[in-house]
mmCIF file of C-alpha atoms in Angstrom:
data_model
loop_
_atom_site.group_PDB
_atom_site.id
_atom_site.type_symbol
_atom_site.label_atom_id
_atom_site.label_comp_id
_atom_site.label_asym_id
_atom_site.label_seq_id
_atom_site.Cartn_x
_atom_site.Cartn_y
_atom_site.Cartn_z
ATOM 1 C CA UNK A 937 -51.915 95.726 30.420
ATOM 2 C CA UNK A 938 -49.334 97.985 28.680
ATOM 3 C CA UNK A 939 -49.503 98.888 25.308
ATOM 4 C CA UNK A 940 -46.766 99.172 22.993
ATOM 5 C CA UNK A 941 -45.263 101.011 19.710
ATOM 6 C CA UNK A 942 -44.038 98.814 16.788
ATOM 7 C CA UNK A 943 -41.143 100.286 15.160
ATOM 8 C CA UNK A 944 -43.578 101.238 12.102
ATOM 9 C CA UNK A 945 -45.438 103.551 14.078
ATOM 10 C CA UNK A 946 -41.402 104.550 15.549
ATOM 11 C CA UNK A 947 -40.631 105.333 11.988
ATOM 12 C CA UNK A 948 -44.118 107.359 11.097
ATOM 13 C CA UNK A 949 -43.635 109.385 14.204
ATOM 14 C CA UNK A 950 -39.969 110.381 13.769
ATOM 15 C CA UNK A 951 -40.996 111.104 10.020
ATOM 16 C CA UNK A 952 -43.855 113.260 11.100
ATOM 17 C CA UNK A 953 -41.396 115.090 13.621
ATOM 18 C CA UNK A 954 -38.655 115.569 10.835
ATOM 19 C CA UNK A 955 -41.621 116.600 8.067
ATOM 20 C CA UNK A 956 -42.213 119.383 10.767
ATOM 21 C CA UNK A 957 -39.383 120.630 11.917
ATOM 22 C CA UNK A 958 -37.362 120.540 7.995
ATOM 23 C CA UNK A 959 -35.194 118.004 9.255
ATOM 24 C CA UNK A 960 -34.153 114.875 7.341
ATOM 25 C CA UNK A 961 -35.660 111.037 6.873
ATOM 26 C CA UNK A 962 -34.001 107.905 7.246
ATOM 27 C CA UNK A 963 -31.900 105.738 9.528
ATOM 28 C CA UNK A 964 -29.255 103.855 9.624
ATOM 29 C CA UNK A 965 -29.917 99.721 9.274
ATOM 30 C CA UNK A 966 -27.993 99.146 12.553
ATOM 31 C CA UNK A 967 -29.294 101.932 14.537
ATOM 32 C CA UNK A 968 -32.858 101.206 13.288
ATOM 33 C CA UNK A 969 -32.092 97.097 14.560
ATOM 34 C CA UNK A 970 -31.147 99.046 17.807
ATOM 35 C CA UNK A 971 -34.331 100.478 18.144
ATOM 36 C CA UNK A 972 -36.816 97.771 17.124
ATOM 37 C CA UNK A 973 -34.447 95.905 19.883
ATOM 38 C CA UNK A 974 -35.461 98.439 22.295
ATOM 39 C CA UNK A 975 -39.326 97.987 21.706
ATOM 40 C CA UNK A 976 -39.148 94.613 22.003
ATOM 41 C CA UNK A 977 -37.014 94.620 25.287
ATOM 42 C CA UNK A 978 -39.413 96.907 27.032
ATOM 43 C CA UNK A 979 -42.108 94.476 26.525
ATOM 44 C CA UNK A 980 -39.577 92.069 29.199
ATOM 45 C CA UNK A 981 -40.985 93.139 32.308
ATOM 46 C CA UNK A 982 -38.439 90.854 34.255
ATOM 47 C CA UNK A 983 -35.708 93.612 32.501
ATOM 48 C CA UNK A 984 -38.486 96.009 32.824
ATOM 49 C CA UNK A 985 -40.854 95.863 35.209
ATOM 50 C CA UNK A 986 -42.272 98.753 36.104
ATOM 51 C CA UNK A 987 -44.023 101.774 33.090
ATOM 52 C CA UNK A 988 -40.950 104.015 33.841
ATOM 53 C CA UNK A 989 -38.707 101.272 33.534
ATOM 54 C CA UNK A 990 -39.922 101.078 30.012
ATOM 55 C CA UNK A 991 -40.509 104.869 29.143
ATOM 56 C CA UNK A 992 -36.860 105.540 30.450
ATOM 57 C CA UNK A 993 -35.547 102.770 28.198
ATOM 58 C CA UNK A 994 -37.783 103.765 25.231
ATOM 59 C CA UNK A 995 -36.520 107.643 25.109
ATOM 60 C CA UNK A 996 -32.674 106.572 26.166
ATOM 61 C CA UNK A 997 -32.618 104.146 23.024
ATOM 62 C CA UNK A 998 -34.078 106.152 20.726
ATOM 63 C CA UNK A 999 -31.384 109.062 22.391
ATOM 64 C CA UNK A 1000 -28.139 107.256 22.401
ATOM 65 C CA UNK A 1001 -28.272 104.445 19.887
ATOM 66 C CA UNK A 1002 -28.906 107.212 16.907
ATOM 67 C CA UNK A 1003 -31.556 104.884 15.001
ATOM 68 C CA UNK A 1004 -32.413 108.237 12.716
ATOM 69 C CA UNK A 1005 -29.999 110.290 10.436
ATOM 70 C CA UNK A 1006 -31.692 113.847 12.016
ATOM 71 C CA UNK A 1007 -33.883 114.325 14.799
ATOM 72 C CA UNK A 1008 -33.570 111.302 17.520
ATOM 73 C CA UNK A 1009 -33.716 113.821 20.921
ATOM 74 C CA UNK A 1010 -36.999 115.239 19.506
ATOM 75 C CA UNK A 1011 -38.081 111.925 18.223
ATOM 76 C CA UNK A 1012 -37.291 110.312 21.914
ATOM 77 C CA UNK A 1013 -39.588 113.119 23.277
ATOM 78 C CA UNK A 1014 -42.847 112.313 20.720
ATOM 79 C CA UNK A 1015 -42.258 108.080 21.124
ATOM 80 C CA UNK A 1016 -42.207 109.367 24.889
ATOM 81 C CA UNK A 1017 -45.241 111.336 24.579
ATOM 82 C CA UNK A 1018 -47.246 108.713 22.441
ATOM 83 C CA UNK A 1019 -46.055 105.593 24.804
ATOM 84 C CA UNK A 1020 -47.596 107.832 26.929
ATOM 85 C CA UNK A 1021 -50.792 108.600 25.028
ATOM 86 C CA UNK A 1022 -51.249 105.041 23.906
ATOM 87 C CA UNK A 1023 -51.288 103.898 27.815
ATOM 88 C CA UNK A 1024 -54.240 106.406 29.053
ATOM 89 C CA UNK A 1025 -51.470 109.077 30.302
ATOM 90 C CA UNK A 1026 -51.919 112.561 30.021
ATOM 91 C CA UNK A 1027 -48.602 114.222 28.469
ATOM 92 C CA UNK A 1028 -48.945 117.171 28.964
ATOM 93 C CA UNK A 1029 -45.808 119.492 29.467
ATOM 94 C CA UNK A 1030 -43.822 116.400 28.625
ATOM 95 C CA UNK A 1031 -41.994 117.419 25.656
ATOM 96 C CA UNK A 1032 -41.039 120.765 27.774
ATOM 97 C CA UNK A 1033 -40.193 119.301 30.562
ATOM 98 C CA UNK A 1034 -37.883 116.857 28.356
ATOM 99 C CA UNK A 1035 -35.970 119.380 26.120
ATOM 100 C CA UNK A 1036 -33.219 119.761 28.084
ATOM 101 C CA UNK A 1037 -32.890 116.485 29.663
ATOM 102 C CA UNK A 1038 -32.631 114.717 25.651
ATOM 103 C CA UNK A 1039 -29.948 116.993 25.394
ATOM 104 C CA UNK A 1040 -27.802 116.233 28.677
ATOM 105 C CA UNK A 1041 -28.808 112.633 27.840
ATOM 106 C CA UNK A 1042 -27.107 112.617 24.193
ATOM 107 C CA UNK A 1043 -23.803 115.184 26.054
ATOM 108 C CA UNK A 1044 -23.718 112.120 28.454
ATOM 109 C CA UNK A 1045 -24.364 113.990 31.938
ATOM 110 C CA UNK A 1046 -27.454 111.893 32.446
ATOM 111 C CA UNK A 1047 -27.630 108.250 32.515
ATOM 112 C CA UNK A 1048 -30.637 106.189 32.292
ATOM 113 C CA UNK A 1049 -31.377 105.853 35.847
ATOM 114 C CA UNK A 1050 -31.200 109.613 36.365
ATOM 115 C CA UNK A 1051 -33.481 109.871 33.142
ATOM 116 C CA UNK A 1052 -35.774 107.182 35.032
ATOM 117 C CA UNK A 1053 -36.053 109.765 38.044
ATOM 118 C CA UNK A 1054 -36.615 112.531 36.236
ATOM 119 C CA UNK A 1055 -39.858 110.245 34.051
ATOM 120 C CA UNK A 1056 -40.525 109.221 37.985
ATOM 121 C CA UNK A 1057 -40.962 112.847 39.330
ATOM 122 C CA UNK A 1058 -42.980 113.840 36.228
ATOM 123 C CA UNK A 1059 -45.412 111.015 35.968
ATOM 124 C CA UNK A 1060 -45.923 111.785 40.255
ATOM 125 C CA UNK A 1061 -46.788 115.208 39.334
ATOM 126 C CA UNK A 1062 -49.794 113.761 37.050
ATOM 127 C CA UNK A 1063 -50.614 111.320 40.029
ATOM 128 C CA UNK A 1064 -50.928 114.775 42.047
ATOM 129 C CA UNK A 1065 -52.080 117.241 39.200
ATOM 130 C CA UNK A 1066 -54.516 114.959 37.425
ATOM 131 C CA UNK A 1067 -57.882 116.893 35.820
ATOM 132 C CA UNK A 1068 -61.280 115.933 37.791
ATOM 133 C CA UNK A 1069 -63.516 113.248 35.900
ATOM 134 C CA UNK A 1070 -65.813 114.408 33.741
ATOM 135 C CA UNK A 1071 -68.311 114.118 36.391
ATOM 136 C CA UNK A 1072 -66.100 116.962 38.505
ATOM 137 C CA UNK A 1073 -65.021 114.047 40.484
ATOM 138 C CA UNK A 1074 -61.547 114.914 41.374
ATOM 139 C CA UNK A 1075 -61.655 111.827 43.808
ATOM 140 C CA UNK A 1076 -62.855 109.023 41.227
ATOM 141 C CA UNK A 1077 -60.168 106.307 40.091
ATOM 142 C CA UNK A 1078 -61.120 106.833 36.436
ATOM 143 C CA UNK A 1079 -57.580 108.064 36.063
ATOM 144 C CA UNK A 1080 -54.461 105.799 36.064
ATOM 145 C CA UNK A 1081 -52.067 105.919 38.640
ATOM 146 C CA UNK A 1082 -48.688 106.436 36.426
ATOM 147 C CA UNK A 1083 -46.530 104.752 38.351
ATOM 148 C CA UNK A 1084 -48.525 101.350 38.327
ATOM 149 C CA UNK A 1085 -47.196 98.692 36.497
ATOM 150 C CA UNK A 1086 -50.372 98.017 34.792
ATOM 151 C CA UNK A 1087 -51.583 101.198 32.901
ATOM 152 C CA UNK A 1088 -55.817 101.184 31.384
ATOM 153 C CA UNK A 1089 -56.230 99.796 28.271
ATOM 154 C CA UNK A 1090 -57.913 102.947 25.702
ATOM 155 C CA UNK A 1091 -57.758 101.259 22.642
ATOM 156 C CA UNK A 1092 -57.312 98.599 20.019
ATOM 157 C CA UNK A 1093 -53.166 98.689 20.328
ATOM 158 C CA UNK A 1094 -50.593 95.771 19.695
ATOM 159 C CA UNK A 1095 -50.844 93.920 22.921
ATOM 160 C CA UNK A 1096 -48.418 91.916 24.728
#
């Protein structure tokens, strides 16, 4: 079962980002309809089916509909990273392995299914580079294979 961000927790995180990095709150009221659009599209999974499907839709929405007045490519990256996070994934070396791609996203070099790829190649690498168990298992299942459709349940999370 996948887990999934309201647009309150959108709004905390980009805040959080902006707090951090001396950038600027707000949003616009259509881009902000945008995005809560976006979060409750990725919950289709007839439109999208598989986890990338939705992370890939998720980061490009938050990227090219503008919901914020500063700071959507690195707020793209953190809802990226906590979609992540919220569905038992490991992110780590996400946001660096994003920072260029938000950018040739927003210039318009990248499309979404390119951006899917890219999510594709980085969630194999955690298929292939995952941590042993805590019982130095590096053969258990009791990590998630990222490219299932249907991702562990961690926690107490909006549910669909």
């Amino acid at each position: 079962m996948v887990l999934y961000l309201t647009l309150e927790e959108a709004v905390t995180i980009h805040d959080e980002i902006v707090d951090l990095t001396k950038g600027l709150r707000g949003y616009s009221q259509t881009g902000i309809g945008y995005l809560a659009s976006a979060l409750e599209n990725i919950q289709n999974d007839d439109f999208y089916p598989s986890f990338c499907d939705k992370l890939a839709h998720l980061i490009f929405s938050c990227i090219k509909f503008h919901p914020f007045s500063d700071g959507n490519k690195r707020t793209s990256i953190y809802l990226g990273m906590h979609f992540l996070d919220i569905n038992g994934y490991c992110h780590d070396n996400f946001a660096s392995t994003l920072e260029d791609v938000v950018v040739q996203v927003a210039e318009g070099t990248i499309g979404k299914t390119d951006l899917k790829n890219i999510l594709e190649q980085y969630l194999q690498s955690l298929k292939q580079d995952r941590m042993p168990t805590p019982d130095n298992n590096p053969h258990s299942d009791a990590y998630p294979d990222p490219l299932t459709t249907n991702p562990p349940t961690p926690s107490k999370r909006r549910r669909r």
